[in-house]
Coordinates of C-alpha atoms in Angstrom, one line a residue:
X1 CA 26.6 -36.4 0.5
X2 CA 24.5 -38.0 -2.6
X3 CA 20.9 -39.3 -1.2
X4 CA 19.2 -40.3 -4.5
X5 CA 17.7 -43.3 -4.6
X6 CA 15.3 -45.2 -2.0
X7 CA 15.5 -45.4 1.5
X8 CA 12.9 -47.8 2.9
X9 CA 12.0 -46.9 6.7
X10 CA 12.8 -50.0 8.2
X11 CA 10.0 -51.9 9.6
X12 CA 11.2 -52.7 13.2
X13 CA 9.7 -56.5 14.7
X14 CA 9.2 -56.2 18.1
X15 CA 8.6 -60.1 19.9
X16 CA 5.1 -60.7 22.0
X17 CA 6.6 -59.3 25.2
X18 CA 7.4 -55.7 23.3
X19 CA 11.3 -56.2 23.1
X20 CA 12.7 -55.4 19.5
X21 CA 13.1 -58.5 18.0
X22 CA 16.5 -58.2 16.3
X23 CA 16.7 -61.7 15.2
X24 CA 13.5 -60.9 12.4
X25 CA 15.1 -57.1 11.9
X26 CA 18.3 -58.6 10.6
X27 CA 16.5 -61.4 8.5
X28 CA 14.8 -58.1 7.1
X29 CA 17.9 -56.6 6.2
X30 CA 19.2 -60.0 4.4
X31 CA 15.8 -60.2 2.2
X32 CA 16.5 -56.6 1.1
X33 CA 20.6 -56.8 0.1
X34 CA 19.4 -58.4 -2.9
X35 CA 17.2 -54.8 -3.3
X36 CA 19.8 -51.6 -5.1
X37 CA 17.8 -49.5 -1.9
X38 CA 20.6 -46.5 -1.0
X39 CA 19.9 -48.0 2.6
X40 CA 17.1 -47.0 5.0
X41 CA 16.3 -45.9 8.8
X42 CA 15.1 -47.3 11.2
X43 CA 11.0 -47.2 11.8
X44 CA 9.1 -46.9 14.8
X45 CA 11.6 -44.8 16.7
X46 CA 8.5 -42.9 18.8
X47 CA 7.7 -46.3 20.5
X48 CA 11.7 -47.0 21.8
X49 CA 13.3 -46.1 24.7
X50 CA 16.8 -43.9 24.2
X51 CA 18.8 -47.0 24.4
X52 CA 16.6 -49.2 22.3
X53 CA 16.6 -46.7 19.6
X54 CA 20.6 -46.4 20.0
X55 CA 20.9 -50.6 19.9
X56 CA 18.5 -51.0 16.9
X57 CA 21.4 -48.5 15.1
X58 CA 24.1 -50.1 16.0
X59 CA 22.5 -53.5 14.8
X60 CA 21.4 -52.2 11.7
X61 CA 25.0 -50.8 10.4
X62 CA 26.3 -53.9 11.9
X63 CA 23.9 -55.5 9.1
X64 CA 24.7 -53.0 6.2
X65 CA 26.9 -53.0 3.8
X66 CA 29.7 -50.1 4.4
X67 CA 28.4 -48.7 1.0
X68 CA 25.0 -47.9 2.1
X69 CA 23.9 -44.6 4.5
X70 CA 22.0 -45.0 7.4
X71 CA 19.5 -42.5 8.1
X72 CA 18.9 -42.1 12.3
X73 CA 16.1 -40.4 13.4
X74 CA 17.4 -38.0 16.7
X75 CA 14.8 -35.4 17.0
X76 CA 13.0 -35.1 20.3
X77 CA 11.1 -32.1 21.5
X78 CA 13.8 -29.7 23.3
X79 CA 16.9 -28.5 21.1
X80 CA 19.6 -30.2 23.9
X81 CA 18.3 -33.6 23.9
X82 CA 17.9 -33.5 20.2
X83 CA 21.6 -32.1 20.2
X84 CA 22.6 -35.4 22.7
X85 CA 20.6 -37.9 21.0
X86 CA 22.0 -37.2 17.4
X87 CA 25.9 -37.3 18.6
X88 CA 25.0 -40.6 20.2
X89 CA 23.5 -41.9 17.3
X90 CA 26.3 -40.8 15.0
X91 CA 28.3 -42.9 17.7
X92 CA 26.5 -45.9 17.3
X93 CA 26.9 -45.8 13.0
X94 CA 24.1 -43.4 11.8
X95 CA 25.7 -41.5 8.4
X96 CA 23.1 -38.9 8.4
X97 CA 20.6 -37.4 11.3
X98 CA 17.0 -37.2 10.3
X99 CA 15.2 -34.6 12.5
X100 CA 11.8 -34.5 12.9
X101 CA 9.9 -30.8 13.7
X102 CA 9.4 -30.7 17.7
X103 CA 5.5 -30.2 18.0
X104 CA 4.3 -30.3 21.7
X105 CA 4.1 -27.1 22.0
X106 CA 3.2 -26.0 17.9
X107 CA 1.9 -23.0 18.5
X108 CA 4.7 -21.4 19.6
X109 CA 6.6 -23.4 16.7
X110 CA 6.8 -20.2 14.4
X111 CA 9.2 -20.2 11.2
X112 CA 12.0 -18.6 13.4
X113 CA 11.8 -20.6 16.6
X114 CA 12.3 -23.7 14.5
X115 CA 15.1 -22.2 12.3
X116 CA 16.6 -21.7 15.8
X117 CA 16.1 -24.8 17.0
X118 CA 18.4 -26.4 14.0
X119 CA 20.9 -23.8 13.6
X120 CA 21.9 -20.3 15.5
X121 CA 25.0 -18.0 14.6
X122 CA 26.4 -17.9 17.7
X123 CA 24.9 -20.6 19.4
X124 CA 25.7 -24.1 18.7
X125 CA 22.1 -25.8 17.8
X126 CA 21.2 -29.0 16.4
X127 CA 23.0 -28.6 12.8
X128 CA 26.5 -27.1 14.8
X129 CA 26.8 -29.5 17.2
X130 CA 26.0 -32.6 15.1
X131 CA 29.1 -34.7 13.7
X132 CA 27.1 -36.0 11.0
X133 CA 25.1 -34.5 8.3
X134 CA 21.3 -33.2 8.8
X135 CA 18.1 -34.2 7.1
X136 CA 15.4 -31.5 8.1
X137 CA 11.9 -33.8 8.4
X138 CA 8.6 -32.6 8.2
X139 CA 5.5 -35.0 8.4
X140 CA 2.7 -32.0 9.0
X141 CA 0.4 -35.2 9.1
X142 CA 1.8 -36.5 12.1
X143 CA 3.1 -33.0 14.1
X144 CA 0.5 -31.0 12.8
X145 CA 3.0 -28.5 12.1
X146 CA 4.8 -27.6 8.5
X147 CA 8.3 -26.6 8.5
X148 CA 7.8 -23.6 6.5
X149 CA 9.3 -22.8 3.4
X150 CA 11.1 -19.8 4.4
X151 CA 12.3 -21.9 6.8
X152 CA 13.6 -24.8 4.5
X153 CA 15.3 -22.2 2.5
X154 CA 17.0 -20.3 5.4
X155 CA 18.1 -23.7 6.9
X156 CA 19.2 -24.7 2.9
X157 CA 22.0 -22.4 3.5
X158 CA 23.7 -24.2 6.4
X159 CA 26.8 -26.4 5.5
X160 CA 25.7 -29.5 7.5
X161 CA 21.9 -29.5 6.6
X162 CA 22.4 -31.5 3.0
X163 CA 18.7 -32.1 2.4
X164 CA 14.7 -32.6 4.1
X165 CA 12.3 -35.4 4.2
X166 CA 9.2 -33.8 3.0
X167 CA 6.2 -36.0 4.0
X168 CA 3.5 -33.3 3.4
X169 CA 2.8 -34.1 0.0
X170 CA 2.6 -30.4 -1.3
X171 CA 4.1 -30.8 -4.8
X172 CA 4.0 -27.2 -5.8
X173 CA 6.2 -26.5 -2.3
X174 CA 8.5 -29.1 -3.4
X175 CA 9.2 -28.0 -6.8
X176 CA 9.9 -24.1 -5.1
X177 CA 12.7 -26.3 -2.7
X178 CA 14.2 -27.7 -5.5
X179 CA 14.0 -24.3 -8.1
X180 CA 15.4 -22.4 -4.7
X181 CA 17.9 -24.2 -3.3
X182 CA 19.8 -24.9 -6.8
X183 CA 22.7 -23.0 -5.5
X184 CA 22.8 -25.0 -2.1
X185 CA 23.6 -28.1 -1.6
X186 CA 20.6 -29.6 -0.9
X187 CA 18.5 -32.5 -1.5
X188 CA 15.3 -32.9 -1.8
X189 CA 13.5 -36.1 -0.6
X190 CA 9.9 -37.6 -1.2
X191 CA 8.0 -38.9 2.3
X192 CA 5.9 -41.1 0.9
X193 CA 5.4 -43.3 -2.5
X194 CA 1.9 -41.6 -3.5
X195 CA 3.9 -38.3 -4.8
X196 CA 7.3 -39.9 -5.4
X197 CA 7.1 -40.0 -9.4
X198 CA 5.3 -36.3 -9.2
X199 CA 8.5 -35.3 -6.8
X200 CA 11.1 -36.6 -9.6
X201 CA 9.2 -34.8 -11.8
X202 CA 10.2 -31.6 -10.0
X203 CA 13.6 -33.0 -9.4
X204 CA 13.5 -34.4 -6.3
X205 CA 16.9 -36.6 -5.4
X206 CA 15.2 -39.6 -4.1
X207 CA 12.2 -41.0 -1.2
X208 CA 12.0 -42.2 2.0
X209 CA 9.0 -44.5 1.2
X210 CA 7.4 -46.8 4.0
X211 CA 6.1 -49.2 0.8
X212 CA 9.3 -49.4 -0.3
X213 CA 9.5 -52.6 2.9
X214 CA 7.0 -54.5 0.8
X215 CA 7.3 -53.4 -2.9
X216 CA 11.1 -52.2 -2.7
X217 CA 12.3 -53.6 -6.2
X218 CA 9.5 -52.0 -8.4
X219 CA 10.5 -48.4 -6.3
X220 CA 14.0 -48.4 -7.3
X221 CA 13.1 -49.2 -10.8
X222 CA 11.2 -46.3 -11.3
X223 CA 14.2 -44.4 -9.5
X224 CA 16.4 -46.2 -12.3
X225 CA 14.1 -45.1 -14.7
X226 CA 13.5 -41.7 -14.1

């Protein structure tokens, strides 16, 4: 699965009684088909009920073009309704599973519960039991928990876990997931615009950038261009 380029985190409208405003999202997704993003997730997923966040999928692949990946975010706090959510997601026309870090409970969050909680030899976990490939996420600003990089590199060796979403900004880590994982096939994705040219620098495959809703063209021209 190739993921260079941009993905912009979709912006999702909601109306002034809280419903998701799907009208505006796919007017969104028309001013951005002129844009060479790879495609893009959906945003806001924390603030939508299960069937919301499976409904905004469904409209948003209804809106893409069949070139261009979706990116779902499916991960909740406990390993079997991350499992559930990311089957129902792949369902509703996700490509790929993004999966946050669960974090309630962080301090028991070592480097080998999580590890568990994605993937288990003889246990079906997260990356076994989804039909679609898996992007590990960590966002350490939001969680207040790092997926280790042990971790990222133990998880690197899975078949279905093709890349992660680093958000915490750490270019020296991301440089070491990129020189370590060469044999894997693994991507490595920016979080945010501030360290996306530093990232490709280090050879990165691509970002997940939430400017890339406003300032989307000028992003994939400096993926063109470097």
């Amino acid at each position: 699965l190739d993921l260079r380029g941009i993905f912009p985190p979709l912006a999702t409208p909601f109306s002034p009684t809280q419903e998701v405003d799907y009208a505006r999202l796919e007017g969104n997704l028309c001013r951005y088909a002129s844009i060479p993003f790879r495609a893009g997730g959906a945003g806001f997923l924390p603030y939508l009920a299960p069937r919301e966040r499976l409904e905004l999928v469904s409209c948003v692949r209804r809106a893409l073009p069949k070139d261009r990946l979706l990116l779902a975010g499916s991960g909740c706090e406990s390993t079997q309704a991350t499992i559930e959510l990311t089957v129902s997601m792949a369902e509703a026309g996700a490509d790929v599973a993004l999966v946050v870090t669960p974090c309630y409970y962080r301090g028991a969050m070592t480097s080998a519960a999580l590890v568990q909680h994605y993937t288990l030899p003889r246990c079906p976990q997260v990356a076994d039991a989804s039909p679609i490939p898996v992007v590990l996420y960590s966002v350490p600003a939001n969680t207040g928990l790092d997926l280790s990089l042990e971790a990222v590199l133990t998880l690197a060796q899975h078949p279905n876990i093709v890349g992660i979403k680093d958000s915490g900004g750490d270019i020296t880590r991301m440089g070491l997931m990129v020189h370590k994982t060469r044999q894997e096939d693994f991507q490595v994705l920016a979080g945010s615009a501030g360290f996306l040219l530093a990232s490709y620098a280090l050879g990165a495959s691509g970002g997940v950038c939430a400017l890339a809703n406003v300032l989307g063209a000028p992003l994939c021209q400096l993926d063109r261009l470097c």
